[in-house]
CSV table of C-alpha atoms and ligand atoms in Angstrom, one decimal:
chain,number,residue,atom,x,y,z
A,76,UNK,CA,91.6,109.6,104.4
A,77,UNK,CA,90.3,111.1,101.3
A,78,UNK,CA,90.3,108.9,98.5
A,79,UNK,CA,93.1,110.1,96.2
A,80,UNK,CA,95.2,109.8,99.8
A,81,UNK,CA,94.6,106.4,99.6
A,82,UNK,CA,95.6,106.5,95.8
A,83,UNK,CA,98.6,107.9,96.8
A,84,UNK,CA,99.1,105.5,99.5
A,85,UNK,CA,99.1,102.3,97.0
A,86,UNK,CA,101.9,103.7,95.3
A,87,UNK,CA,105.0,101.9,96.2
A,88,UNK,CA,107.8,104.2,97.7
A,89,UNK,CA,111.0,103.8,99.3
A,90,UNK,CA,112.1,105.2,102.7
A,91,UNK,CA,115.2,107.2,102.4
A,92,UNK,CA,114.5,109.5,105.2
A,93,UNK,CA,112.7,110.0,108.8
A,94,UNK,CA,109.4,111.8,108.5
A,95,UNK,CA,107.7,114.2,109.4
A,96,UNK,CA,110.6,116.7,108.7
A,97,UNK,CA,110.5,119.5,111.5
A,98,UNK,CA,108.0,122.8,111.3
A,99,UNK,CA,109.7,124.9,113.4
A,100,UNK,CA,108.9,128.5,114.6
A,101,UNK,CA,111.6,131.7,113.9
A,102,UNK,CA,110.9,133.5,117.1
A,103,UNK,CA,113.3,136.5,116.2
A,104,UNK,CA,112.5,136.6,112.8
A,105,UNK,CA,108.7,137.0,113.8
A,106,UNK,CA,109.6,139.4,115.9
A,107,UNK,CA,111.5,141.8,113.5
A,108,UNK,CA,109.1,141.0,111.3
A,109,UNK,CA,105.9,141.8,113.0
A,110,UNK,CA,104.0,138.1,112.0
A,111,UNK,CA,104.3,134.4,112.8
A,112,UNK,CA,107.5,133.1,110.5
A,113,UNK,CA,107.7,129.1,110.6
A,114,UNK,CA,110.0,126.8,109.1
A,115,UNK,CA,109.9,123.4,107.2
A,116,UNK,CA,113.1,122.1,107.3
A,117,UNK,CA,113.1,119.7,104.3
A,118,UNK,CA,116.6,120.5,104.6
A,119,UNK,CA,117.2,118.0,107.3
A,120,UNK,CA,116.3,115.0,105.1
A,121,UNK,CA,118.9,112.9,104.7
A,122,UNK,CA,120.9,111.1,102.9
A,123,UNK,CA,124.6,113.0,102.4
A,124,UNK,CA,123.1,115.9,103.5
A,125,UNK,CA,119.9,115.3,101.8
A,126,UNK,CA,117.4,118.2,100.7
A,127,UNK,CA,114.1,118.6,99.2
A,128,UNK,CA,115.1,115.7,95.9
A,129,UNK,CA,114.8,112.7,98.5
A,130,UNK,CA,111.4,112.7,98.6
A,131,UNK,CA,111.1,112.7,95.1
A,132,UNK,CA,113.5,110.2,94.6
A,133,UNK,CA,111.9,107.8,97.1
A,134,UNK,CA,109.1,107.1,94.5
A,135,UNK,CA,111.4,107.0,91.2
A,136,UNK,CA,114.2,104.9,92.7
A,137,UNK,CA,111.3,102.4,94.0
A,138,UNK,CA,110.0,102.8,90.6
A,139,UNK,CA,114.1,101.8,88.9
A,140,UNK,CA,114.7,98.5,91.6
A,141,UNK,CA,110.8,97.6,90.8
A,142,UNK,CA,112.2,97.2,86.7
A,143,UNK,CA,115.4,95.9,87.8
A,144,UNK,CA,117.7,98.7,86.7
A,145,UNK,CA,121.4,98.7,88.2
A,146,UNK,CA,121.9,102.2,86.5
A,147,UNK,CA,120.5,105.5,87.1
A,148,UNK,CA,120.7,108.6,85.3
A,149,UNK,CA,120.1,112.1,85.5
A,150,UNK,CA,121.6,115.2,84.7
A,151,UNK,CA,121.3,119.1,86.5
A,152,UNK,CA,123.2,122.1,86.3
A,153,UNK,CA,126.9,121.9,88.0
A,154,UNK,CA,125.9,122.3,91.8
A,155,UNK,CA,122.9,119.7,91.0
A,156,UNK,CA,121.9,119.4,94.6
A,157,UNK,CA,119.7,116.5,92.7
A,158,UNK,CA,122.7,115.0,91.6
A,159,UNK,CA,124.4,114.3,94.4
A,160,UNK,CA,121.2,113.2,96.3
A,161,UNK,CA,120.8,111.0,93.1
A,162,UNK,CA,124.4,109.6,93.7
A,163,UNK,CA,123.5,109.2,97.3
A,164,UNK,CA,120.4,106.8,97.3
A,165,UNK,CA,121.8,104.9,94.7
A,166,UNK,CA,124.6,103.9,96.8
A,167,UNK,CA,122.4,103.1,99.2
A,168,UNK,CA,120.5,100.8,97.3
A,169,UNK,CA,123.5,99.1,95.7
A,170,UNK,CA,122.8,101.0,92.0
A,171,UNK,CA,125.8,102.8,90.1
A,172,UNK,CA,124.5,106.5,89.3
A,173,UNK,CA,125.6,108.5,86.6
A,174,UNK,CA,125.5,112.4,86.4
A,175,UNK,CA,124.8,114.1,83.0
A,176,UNK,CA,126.4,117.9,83.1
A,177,UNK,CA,125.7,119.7,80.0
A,178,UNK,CA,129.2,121.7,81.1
A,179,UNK,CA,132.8,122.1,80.6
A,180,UNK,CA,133.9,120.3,83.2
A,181,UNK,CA,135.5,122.7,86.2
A,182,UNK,CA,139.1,122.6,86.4
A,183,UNK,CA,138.5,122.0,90.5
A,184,UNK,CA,135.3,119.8,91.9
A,185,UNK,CA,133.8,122.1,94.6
A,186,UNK,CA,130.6,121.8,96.5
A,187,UNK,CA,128.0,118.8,95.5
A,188,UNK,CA,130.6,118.0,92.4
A,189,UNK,CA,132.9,116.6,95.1
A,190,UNK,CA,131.2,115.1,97.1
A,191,UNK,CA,129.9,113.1,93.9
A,192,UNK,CA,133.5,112.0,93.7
A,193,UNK,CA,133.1,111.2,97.3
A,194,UNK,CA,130.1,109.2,96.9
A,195,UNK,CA,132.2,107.2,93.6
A,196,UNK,CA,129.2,108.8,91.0
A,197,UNK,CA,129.9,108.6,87.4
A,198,UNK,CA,130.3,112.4,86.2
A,199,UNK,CA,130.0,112.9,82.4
A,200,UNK,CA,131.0,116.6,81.3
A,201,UNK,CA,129.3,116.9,77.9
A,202,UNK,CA,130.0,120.9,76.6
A,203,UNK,CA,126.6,121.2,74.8
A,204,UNK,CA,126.7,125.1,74.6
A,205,UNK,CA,123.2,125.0,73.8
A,206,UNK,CA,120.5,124.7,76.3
A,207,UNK,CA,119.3,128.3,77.0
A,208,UNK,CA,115.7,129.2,76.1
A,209,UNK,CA,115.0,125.4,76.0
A,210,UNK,CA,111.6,124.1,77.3
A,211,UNK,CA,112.5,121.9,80.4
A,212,UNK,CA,110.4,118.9,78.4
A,213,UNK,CA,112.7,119.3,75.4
A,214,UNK,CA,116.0,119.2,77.4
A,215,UNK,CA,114.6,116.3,79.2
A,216,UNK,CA,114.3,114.4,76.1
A,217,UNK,CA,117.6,115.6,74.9
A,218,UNK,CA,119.2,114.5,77.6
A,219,UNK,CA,117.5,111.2,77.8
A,220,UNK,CA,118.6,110.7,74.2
A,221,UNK,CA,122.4,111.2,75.2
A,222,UNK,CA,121.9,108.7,78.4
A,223,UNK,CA,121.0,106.0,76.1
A,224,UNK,CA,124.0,106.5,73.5
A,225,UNK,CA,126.4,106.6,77.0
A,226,UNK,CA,125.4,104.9,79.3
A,227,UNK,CA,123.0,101.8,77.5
A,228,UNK,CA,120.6,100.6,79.9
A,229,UNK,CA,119.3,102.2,82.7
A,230,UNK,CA,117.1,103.9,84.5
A,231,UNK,CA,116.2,107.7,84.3
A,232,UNK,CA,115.7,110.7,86.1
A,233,UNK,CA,114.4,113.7,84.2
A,234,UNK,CA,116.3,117.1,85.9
A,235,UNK,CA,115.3,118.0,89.6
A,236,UNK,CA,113.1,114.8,89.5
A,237,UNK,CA,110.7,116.1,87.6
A,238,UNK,CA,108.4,114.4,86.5
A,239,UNK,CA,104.8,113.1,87.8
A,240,UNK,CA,106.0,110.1,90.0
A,241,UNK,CA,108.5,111.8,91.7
A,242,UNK,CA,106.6,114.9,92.1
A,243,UNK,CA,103.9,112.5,94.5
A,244,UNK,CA,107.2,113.3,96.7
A,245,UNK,CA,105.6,117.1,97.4
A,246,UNK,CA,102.4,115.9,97.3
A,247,UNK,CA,103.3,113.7,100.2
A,248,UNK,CA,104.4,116.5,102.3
A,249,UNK,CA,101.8,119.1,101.4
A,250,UNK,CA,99.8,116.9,103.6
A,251,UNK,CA,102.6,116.8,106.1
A,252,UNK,CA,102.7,120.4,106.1
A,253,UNK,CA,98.9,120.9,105.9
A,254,UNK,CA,98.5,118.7,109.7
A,255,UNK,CA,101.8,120.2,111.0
A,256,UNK,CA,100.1,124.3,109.9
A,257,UNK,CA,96.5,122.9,111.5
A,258,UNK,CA,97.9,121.1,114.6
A,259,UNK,CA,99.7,124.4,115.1
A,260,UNK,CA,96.6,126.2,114.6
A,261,UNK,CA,97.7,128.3,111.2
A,262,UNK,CA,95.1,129.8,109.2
A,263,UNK,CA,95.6,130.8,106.0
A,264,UNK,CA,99.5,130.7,105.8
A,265,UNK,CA,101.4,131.5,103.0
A,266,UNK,CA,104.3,129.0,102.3
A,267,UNK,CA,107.0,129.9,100.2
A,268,UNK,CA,110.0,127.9,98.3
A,269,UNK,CA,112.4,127.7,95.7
A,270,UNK,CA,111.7,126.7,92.3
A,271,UNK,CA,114.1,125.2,90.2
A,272,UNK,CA,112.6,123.0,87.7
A,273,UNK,CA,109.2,123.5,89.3
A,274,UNK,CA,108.6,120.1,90.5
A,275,UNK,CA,108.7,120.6,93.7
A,276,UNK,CA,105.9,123.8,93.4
A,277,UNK,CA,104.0,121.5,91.6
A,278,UNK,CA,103.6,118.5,93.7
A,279,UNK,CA,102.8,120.9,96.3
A,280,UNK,CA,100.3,122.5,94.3
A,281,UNK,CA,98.3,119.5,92.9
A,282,UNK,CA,98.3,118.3,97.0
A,283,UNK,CA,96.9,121.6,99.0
A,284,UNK,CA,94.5,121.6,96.0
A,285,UNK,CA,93.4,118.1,96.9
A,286,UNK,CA,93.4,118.6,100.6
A,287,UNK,CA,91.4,121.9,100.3
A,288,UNK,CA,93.9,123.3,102.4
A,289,UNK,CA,93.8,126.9,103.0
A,290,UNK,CA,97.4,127.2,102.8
A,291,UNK,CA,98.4,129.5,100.1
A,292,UNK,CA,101.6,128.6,97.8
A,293,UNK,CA,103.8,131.1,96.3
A,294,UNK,CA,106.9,129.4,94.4
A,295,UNK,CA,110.2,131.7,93.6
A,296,UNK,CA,111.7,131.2,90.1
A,297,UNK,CA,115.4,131.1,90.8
A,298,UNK,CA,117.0,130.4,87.6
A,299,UNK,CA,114.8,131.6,85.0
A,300,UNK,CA,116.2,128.6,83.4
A,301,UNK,CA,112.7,127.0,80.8
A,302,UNK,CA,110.9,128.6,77.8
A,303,UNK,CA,106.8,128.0,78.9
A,304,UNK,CA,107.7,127.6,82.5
A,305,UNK,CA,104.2,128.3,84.0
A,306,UNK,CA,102.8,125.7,80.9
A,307,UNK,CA,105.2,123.0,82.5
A,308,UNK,CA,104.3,123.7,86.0
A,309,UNK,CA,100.6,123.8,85.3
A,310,UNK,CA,101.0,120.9,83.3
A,311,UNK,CA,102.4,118.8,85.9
A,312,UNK,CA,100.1,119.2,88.3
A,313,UNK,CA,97.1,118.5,86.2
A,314,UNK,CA,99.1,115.0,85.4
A,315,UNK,CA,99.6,114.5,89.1
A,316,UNK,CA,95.8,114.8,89.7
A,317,UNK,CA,95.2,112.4,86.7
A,318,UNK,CA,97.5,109.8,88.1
A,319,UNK,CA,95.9,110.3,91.4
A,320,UNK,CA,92.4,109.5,89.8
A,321,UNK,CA,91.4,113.5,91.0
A,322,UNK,CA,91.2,115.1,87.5
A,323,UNK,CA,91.8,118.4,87.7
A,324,UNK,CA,92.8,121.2,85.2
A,325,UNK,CA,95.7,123.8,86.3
A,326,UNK,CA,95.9,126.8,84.5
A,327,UNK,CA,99.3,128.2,83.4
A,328,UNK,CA,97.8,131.8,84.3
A,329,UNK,CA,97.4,130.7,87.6
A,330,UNK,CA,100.9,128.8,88.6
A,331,UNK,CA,101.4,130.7,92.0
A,332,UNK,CA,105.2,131.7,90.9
A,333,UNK,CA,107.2,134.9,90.2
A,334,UNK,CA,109.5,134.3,87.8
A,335,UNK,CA,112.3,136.8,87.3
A,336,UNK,CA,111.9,139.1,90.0
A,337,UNK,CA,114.3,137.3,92.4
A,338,UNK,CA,116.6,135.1,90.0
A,339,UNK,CA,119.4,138.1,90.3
A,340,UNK,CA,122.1,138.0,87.1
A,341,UNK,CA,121.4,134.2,86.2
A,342,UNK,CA,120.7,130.7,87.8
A,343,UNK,CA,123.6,129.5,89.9
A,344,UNK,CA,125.2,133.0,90.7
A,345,UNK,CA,124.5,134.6,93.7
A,346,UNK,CA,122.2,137.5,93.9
A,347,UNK,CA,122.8,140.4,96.9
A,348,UNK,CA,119.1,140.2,97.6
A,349,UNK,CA,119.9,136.4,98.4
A,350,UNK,CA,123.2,136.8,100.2
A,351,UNK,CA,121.3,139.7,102.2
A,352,UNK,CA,118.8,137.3,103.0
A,353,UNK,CA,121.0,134.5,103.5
A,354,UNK,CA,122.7,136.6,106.2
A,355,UNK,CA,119.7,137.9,108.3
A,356,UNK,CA,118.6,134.8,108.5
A,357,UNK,CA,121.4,133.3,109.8
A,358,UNK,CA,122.3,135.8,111.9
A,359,UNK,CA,118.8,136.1,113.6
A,360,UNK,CA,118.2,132.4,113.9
A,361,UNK,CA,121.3,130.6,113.2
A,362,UNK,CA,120.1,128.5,110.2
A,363,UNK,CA,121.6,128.5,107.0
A,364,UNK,CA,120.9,128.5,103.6
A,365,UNK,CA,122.5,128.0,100.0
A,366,UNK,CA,123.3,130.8,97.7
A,367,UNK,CA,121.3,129.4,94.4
A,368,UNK,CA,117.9,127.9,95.8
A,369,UNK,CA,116.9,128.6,99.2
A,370,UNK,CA,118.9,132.4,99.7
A,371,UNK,CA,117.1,133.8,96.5
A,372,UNK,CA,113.8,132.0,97.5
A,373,UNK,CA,113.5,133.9,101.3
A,374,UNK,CA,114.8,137.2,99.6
A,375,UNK,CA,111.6,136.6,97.8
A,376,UNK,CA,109.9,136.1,100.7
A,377,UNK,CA,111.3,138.9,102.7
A,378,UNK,CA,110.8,141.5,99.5
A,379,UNK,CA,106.8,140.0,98.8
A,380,UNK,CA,105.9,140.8,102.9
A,381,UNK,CA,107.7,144.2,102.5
A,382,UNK,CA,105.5,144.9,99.3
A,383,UNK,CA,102.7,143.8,101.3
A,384,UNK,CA,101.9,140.6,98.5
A,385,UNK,CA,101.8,137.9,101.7
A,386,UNK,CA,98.2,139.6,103.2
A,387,UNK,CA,98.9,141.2,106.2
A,388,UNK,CA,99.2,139.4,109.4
A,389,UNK,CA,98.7,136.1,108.1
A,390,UNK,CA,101.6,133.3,109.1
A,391,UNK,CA,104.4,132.3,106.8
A,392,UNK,CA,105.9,129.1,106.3
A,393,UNK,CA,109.4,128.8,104.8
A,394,UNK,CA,110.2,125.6,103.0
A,395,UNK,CA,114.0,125.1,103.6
A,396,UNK,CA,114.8,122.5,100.6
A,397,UNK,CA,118.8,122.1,101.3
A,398,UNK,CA,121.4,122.9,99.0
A,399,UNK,CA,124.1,123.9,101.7
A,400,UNK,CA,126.6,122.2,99.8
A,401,UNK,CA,127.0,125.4,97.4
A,402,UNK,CA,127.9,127.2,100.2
A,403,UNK,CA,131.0,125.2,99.5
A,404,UNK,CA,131.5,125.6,96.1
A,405,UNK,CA,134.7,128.4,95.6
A,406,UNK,CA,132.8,129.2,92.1
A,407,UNK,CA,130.0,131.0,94.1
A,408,UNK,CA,131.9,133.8,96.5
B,656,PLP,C1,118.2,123.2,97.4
B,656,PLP,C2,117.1,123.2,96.3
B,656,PLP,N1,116.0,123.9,96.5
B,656,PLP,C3,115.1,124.0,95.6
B,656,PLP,C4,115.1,123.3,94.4
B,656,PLP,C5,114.0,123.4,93.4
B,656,PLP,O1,113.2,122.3,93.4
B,656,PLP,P1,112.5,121.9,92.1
B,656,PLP,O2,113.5,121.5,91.0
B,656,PLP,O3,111.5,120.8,92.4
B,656,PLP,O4,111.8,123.2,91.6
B,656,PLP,C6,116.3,122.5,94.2
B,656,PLP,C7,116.5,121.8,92.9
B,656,PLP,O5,116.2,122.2,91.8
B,656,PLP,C8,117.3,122.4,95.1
B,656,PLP,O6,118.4,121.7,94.9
């Protein structure tokens, strides 16, 4: 074990899932495709149909019973797969959760939003109109601001998790991946996933950096959502590293992410380059993915090997993160 793996392995976390999530091969796919195509299926990771948040929230909920909190709080956008997850595990562990929506709120509760009314969630609709062209740090503080005037005491959970506790969650499984790629014998493999508010990219990133893995990382902006997004993302992994005792200085300049390319008309609508890609997928291997994260994220991955950006024979890794609870939501055809 190196020693920031022993670092990470002080820190106390909960266990909300079964690890280590599957790395599975896409036979078909490789085939069309000419190249090994694995992959991760973070989307099996439970609770109430889980996704990629649980391992984030397994260090910040540890982090909220640790100070006693019987409240949590977060807020997302109005298919918050984070949300619901949030909801989830706060069942679980006998905490009230309460979901921040900077939205109208929707004449009909489709997709995650009802299964938070499943799960009994607290869901305040707060019509900010503002928002757009934000930094994800400001909104974070916004929002925190209007947790404290509604809620009082509590707990909370910046959007998507993100922040550098919760974002050990990816650094935790960029080893996982790291032994499943070298048991498997993959060299150089390029893994690609959705990024949302980047946390997930980034806990990723500070861990293959760690490892000296020579897996290469390649996030896709889906939501083109934060002013300074590379700044954020860079910064959070040079945070991780600090909290890990590995100082280490990431360069916004070098945040592997495309921004823009594959977010389609906005974040949360549908793209065709996503739905496209949602369907070969699922017609070639029988998995399925969600229309705002994962969809957009393989059409980047799809359009980056056709464009030759992925070298040439080397293996890819897809990391499912969940969301198929959109694929639910009437609001997205
Ligand atoms: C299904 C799914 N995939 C990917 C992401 C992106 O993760 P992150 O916010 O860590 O970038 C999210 C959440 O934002 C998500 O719900």
């Amino acid at each position: 074990m190196l020693p920031f793996e022993e670092k990470l392995a002080s820190i106390p976390r909960l266990s909300l899932a079964a690890y280590p999530t599957p790395l599975d091969p896409l036979p078909r796919l490789s085939a069309e495709l000419g190249r090994p195509v694995y992959i991760k299926r973070d989307d099996s990771l439970g609770p109430a149909l889980g996704g990629n948040k649980t391992r984030k929230l397994e260090y910040l909920l540890a982090d909220a019973q640790r100070r006693r909190q019987q409240k949590v709080v977060t807020f997302g956008g109005l298919q918050s797969n984070h949300a619901r997850l949030t909801a989830a595990a706060a069942n679980q562990l006998g905490m009230q959760a309460h979901l921040l929506y900077f939205e109208k709120r929707p004449r009909q509760l489709t997709g995650n939003l009802a299964l938070n009314q499943l799960l009994g969630a607290r869901m305040h609709f707060i019509p900010f109109g503002g928002g757009g062209g934000m930094t994800l740090e400001a909104s974070v503080r916004l929002a925190r601001l209007v947790a404290w005037l509604l809620v009082g005491r509590h707990y909370f959970i910046p959007v998507g998790g993100h922040n550098w506790l919760g974002c050990l969650g990816y650094v935790r499984a960029a080893l996982e991946i790291d032994d499943q790629a070298r048991a498997l014998g993959l060299e150089n493999a390029h893994l690609v996933l959705a990024a949302g508010s980047g946390g997930t990219l980034a806990g990723l990133w500070a861990g293959l950096t760690l490892r000296r893995s020579s897996i290469q990382l390649l996030g896709i902006d889906v939501g083109k959502l934060w002013k300074a997004f590379p700044l954020s993302v860079a910064s959070l992994s040079t945070e991780i590293c600090r909290r890990l005792a590995q100082p280490q200085v990431f360069s916004p300049r070098q945040v592997p992410l495309i921004e823009a390319t594959y977010v389609g008309a906005r974040y949360g609508a549908p793209s065709p380059a996503g739905q496209a890609a949602l369907q070969r997928l699922a017609r070639a291997e029988g998995i399925l993915l969600d229309p705002i994260y994962t969809a957009k994220a393989f059409a980047g991955l799809l359009g980056e090997m056709a464009q030759g950006r992925l070298g040439q024979n080397d293996p890819v890794i897809f990391l499912h993160t969940g969301g198929l609870p959109a694929l639910f939501a009437s609001t997205h055809p």
